[in-house]
Amino acid sequence: MAFPQVEGVAPGSPAEAAGIEVGDEIRAMNGSSLRDVIEYRLAADGATVGLELGRNGATFEVVVAKHAGEPLGLSLSAAIFDRVTTCDNHCAFCFIRQLPRGLRRSLYVPDDDYRLSFLYGNFTTLTRLTELDLERIVAERLSPLYVSIHATDPAIRAGLLRNRRGATSLRWLARLLDHGIEVHGQVVVCPGVNDGAVLDDTMAGIAERFPRLASVGVVPVGVSRFSSEATIRAHTADEVAAVLDVVEAWQERFHAALRRRLVFAADEYYLLAGRPFPEPACYEGFPQQENGIGMAAAFGAAFGAAAGRRPGATGGLSRAVDGAPALGYRAPRGAAPLKPSGGQLRPAGAGRPVTILTGAYGHKVLRPLLDRAGFGDVATVAVANSYFGGNIAVTGLLTFADLARAVSVVPGDRRVLVPAVCLSNGRFLDGPAPGDLPRAVEIVPDDGASLRRALAGEGAGRAAVPAGRTAR
Ligand code: SF4
């Protein structure tokens, strides 16, 4: 087991006062070694915290006195200190297996770890969950969790996961729900495999066995040009419409039975079908916005709202966890916010014409929104994702390579806005940072209110990044 390393010490924090330094290893807290950041947070919660630290080959002890519940003030090198539980499935639709070589190593980790589900909202199939894991989840109330269902028919689910344990691992879902753990599910729809009658049967299975699920997201399979799976393909137009019909029919049934819709289709389905998005209230608090469900409705509502507050939305694609960085492609997006200067931050060059770079789906959402709101002079560029190819059109998977090409043809007198969702820990998926782009850009947070403020020149709350400088 690796010991967590201190990567940051908050100025003025109890940890700084106790002399803890960047680079120190935490070998134990309150006499016990730590498996993960969840145990760290529990151990750090009390009024007196004993730490066994390693520094320059020596081990020494520190006792920190603070208020109970007060943060210790450390950021750590990882979230999991023993070993991330990797999945034992071989899903044909796995996006990790469709990634090209050369991306960050963490992107290739096929985790199936309930702890990452709790910390970052990663979906787990539960095929590797154990009785001890369940006991810990229940004892420590590790809730909510996110579970990949895909199909409730045992044979079909095992076939989708290409793992015989897929046939039985939903028994854990029933037990989690029995213990009052909040669980959100998802169904990744692969046309010809688990759509049509299978999707209908899955909805019936959820109604019968798992009606206490907090929500279920239905999302289309992503197919990159690197996929070598013959059975995996994008939906046809008819298949898109049929999925929406199944979801909407079951929304009505669930609403009649449970007074809530429970199941929601991804925004991508509405865009592909050319159907209007449901009203924001239909998303019942946006429980799966980070899964691309209700994102457009929440964005539009926030963009239009004078106060600029998102209606019941969570942190968009920017889920932050106390104490440790995220892993993989769910890492916190964007760069650190700029501190307001004199109460307002005005981006350099405010008043100049604006161009927004976005993905093909983002463009379909943004363009009508801007036109309706009187921002017809704001240009939007639908950046094609030639890096991943296939049917990948979400803004969050745009890479430096494609954005650099797009930004280089924007006239020099324009401000260029880039959505923060394209970044992960300040870098694009393929490695470079905004400062490496051939010209200056402004990074705008993922919500409609921030975009509106940026367009009005009131300050997007994010750094304008000159070319040749890396955003921190
Ligand atoms: S469970 Fe997830 S990570 Fe594992 S193979 Fe399936 S899609 Fe990939």
Short mmCIF file of N, CA, C and O in Angstrom, two decimals, residues 31-87:
data_model
loop_
_atom_site.label_atom_id
_atom_site.label_comp_id
_atom_site.label_asym_id
_atom_site.label_seq_id
_atom_site.Cartn_x
_atom_site.Cartn_y
_atom_site.Cartn_z
N GLY A 31 -3.26 6.47 14.82
CA GLY A 31 -2.78 5.11 15.05
C GLY A 31 -3.14 4.10 13.98
O GLY A 31 -2.75 2.94 14.08
N SER A 32 -3.85 4.50 12.95
CA SER A 32 -4.25 3.54 11.91
C SER A 32 -3.75 4.00 10.55
O SER A 32 -3.76 5.21 10.26
N SER A 33 -3.37 3.04 9.72
CA SER A 33 -3.02 3.40 8.34
C SER A 33 -4.32 3.67 7.58
O SER A 33 -5.39 3.23 7.98
N LEU A 34 -4.20 4.40 6.48
CA LEU A 34 -5.39 4.85 5.74
C LEU A 34 -5.49 4.12 4.41
O LEU A 34 -4.50 3.98 3.70
N ARG A 35 -6.73 3.73 4.06
CA ARG A 35 -6.94 3.08 2.76
C ARG A 35 -7.29 4.09 1.67
O ARG A 35 -7.04 3.88 0.49
N ASP A 36 -7.92 5.19 2.10
CA ASP A 36 -8.41 6.14 1.09
C ASP A 36 -8.75 7.46 1.75
O ASP A 36 -8.68 7.61 2.98
N VAL A 37 -9.13 8.42 0.92
CA VAL A 37 -9.40 9.77 1.41
C VAL A 37 -10.67 9.82 2.27
O VAL A 37 -10.85 10.73 3.06
N ILE A 38 -11.50 8.81 2.13
CA ILE A 38 -12.70 8.76 2.98
C ILE A 38 -12.26 8.53 4.43
O ILE A 38 -12.72 9.21 5.36
N GLU A 39 -11.34 7.59 4.61
CA GLU A 39 -10.81 7.35 5.97
C GLU A 39 -10.03 8.56 6.46
O GLU A 39 -10.06 8.90 7.64
N TYR A 40 -9.31 9.20 5.55
CA TYR A 40 -8.58 10.42 5.94
C TYR A 40 -9.54 11.46 6.49
O TYR A 40 -9.30 12.08 7.53
N ARG A 41 -10.66 11.66 5.79
CA ARG A 41 -11.59 12.71 6.22
C ARG A 41 -12.21 12.37 7.57
O ARG A 41 -12.40 13.25 8.41
N LEU A 42 -12.51 11.09 7.79
CA LEU A 42 -13.06 10.69 9.09
C LEU A 42 -12.01 10.92 10.18
O LEU A 42 -12.31 11.45 11.25
N ALA A 43 -10.76 10.51 9.89
CA ALA A 43 -9.70 10.64 10.90
C ALA A 43 -9.38 12.09 11.19
O ALA A 43 -8.97 12.44 12.30
N ALA A 44 -9.56 12.95 10.20
CA ALA A 44 -9.19 14.36 10.35
C ALA A 44 -10.30 15.19 10.99
O ALA A 44 -10.13 16.37 11.23
N ASP A 45 -11.42 14.55 11.28
CA ASP A 45 -12.60 15.32 11.70
C ASP A 45 -12.57 15.74 13.17
O ASP A 45 -13.20 16.73 13.54
N GLY A 46 -11.85 15.02 13.99
CA GLY A 46 -11.91 15.27 15.44
C GLY A 46 -11.15 16.52 15.87
O GLY A 46 -10.51 17.20 15.06
N ALA A 47 -11.20 16.81 17.17
CA ALA A 47 -10.53 18.00 17.70
C ALA A 47 -9.03 17.76 17.88
O ALA A 47 -8.24 18.70 17.84
N THR A 48 -8.66 16.50 18.08
CA THR A 48 -7.23 16.17 18.20
C THR A 48 -6.91 15.10 17.17
O THR A 48 -7.56 14.04 17.14
N VAL A 49 -5.93 15.38 16.33
CA VAL A 49 -5.59 14.44 15.26
C VAL A 49 -4.10 14.09 15.37
O VAL A 49 -3.24 14.98 15.34
N GLY A 50 -3.83 12.81 15.56
CA GLY A 50 -2.44 12.36 15.62
C GLY A 50 -1.99 11.86 14.26
O GLY A 50 -2.68 11.05 13.64
N LEU A 51 -0.85 12.36 13.78
CA LEU A 51 -0.35 11.91 12.47
C LEU A 51 1.05 11.34 12.62
O LEU A 51 1.89 11.90 13.33
N GLU A 52 1.26 10.21 11.93
CA GLU A 52 2.62 9.67 11.82
C GLU A 52 3.10 10.02 10.42
O GLU A 52 2.49 9.60 9.43
N LEU A 53 4.13 10.83 10.35
CA LEU A 53 4.57 11.37 9.06
C LEU A 53 5.95 10.84 8.69
O LEU A 53 6.79 10.58 9.56
N GLY A 54 6.16 10.70 7.38
CA GLY A 54 7.49 10.36 6.88
C GLY A 54 8.06 11.55 6.12
O GLY A 54 7.34 12.18 5.33
N ARG A 55 9.32 11.90 6.45
CA ARG A 55 9.97 13.01 5.74
C ARG A 55 11.46 12.71 5.61
O ARG A 55 12.11 12.44 6.61
N ASN A 56 11.97 12.73 4.41
CA ASN A 56 13.40 12.48 4.17
C ASN A 56 13.88 11.19 4.83
O ASN A 56 14.95 11.14 5.44
N GLY A 57 13.06 10.15 4.74
CA GLY A 57 13.46 8.84 5.28
C GLY A 57 13.22 8.69 6.77
O GLY A 57 13.38 7.59 7.31
N ALA A 58 12.88 9.76 7.47
CA ALA A 58 12.64 9.68 8.91
C ALA A 58 11.14 9.65 9.18
O ALA A 58 10.35 10.14 8.37
N THR A 59 10.77 9.07 10.30
CA THR A 59 9.36 9.05 10.70
C THR A 59 9.22 9.83 12.00
O THR A 59 10.05 9.71 12.90
N PHE A 60 8.19 10.65 12.08
CA PHE A 60 7.96 11.40 13.32
C PHE A 60 6.46 11.62 13.50
O PHE A 60 5.68 11.40 12.58
N GLU A 61 6.10 12.00 14.71
CA GLU A 61 4.68 12.15 15.03
C GLU A 61 4.32 13.60 15.30
O GLU A 61 5.13 14.36 15.83
N VAL A 62 3.13 13.95 14.89
CA VAL A 62 2.62 15.31 15.09
C VAL A 62 1.21 15.18 15.65
O VAL A 62 0.44 14.32 15.20
N VAL A 63 0.89 16.00 16.65
CA VAL A 63 -0.48 16.03 17.13
C VAL A 63 -1.05 17.42 16.82
O VAL A 63 -0.46 18.44 17.17
N VAL A 64 -2.17 17.42 16.09
CA VAL A 64 -2.79 18.68 15.68
C VAL A 64 -4.01 18.92 16.56
O VAL A 64 -4.89 18.06 16.66
N ALA A 65 -4.05 20.09 17.20
CA ALA A 65 -5.23 20.46 17.99
C ALA A 65 -6.03 21.48 17.19
O ALA A 65 -5.46 22.46 16.68
N LYS A 66 -7.32 21.25 17.05
CA LYS A 66 -8.18 22.14 16.26
C LYS A 66 -9.61 21.98 16.75
O LYS A 66 -9.87 21.19 17.68
N HIS A 67 -10.52 22.66 16.13
CA HIS A 67 -11.92 22.46 16.47
C HIS A 67 -12.43 21.19 15.76
O HIS A 67 -12.03 20.91 14.63
N ALA A 68 -13.32 20.45 16.42
CA ALA A 68 -13.93 19.29 15.78
C ALA A 68 -14.67 19.76 14.53
O ALA A 68 -15.37 20.77 14.56
N GLY A 69 -14.46 19.05 13.42
CA GLY A 69 -15.11 19.40 12.17
C GLY A 69 -14.34 20.41 11.34
O GLY A 69 -14.63 20.58 10.16
N GLU A 70 -13.35 21.05 11.92
CA GLU A 70 -12.55 22.03 11.17
C GLU A 70 -11.62 21.28 10.22
O GLU A 70 -10.96 20.31 10.64
N PRO A 71 -11.51 21.70 8.97
CA PRO A 71 -10.61 20.99 8.05
C PRO A 71 -9.16 21.07 8.54
O PRO A 71 -8.73 22.09 9.06
N LEU A 72 -8.46 19.98 8.30
CA LEU A 72 -7.03 19.95 8.67
C LEU A 72 -6.23 20.89 7.77
O LEU A 72 -5.27 21.52 8.20
N GLY A 73 -6.64 20.98 6.51
CA GLY A 73 -5.97 21.92 5.59
C GLY A 73 -4.94 21.26 4.69
O GLY A 73 -4.02 21.93 4.23
N LEU A 74 -5.11 19.97 4.41
CA LEU A 74 -4.16 19.28 3.54
C LEU A 74 -4.83 18.89 2.23
O LEU A 74 -6.01 18.54 2.21
N SER A 75 -4.09 18.96 1.13
CA SER A 75 -4.55 18.27 -0.07
C SER A 75 -3.56 17.15 -0.34
O SER A 75 -2.34 17.31 -0.13
N LEU A 76 -4.09 16.02 -0.78
CA LEU A 76 -3.30 14.79 -0.88
C LEU A 76 -3.09 14.39 -2.34
O LEU A 76 -3.80 14.83 -3.24
N SER A 77 -2.13 13.50 -2.53
CA SER A 77 -1.71 13.13 -3.88
C SER A 77 -2.69 12.21 -4.58
O SER A 77 -2.64 12.08 -5.80
N ALA A 78 -3.56 11.55 -3.86
CA ALA A 78 -4.47 10.59 -4.48
C ALA A 78 -5.70 10.43 -3.61
O ALA A 78 -5.71 10.88 -2.46
N ALA A 79 -6.71 9.79 -4.16
CA ALA A 79 -7.93 9.54 -3.38
C ALA A 79 -7.92 8.13 -2.79
O ALA A 79 -8.50 7.88 -1.74
N ILE A 80 -7.29 7.20 -3.50
CA ILE A 80 -7.24 5.81 -3.06
C ILE A 80 -5.79 5.48 -2.76
O ILE A 80 -4.91 5.66 -3.62
N PHE A 81 -5.51 5.00 -1.54
CA PHE A 81 -4.12 4.78 -1.16
C PHE A 81 -3.72 3.31 -1.24
O PHE A 81 -2.54 2.99 -1.32
N ASP A 82 -4.72 2.41 -1.16
CA ASP A 82 -4.33 0.99 -1.30
C ASP A 82 -4.28 0.65 -2.79
O ASP A 82 -3.27 0.78 -3.43
N ARG A 83 -5.38 0.31 -3.37
CA ARG A 83 -5.38 0.02 -4.81
C ARG A 83 -6.77 0.26 -5.36
O ARG A 83 -7.75 -0.22 -4.77
N VAL A 84 -6.85 0.98 -6.46
CA VAL A 84 -8.16 1.17 -7.09
C VAL A 84 -8.67 -0.19 -7.57
O VAL A 84 -7.92 -0.95 -8.20
N THR A 85 -9.91 -0.51 -7.24
CA THR A 85 -10.50 -1.76 -7.75
C THR A 85 -10.83 -1.55 -9.22
O THR A 85 -11.64 -0.69 -9.57
N THR A 86 -10.17 -2.33 -10.06
CA THR A 86 -10.44 -2.19 -11.50
C THR A 86 -11.53 -3.17 -11.91
O THR A 86 -11.79 -4.16 -11.22
N CYS A 87 -12.17 -2.90 -13.03
CA CYS A 87 -13.31 -3.73 -13.39
C CYS A 87 -12.83 -5.04 -14.02
O CYS A 87 -11.75 -5.11 -14.61
#
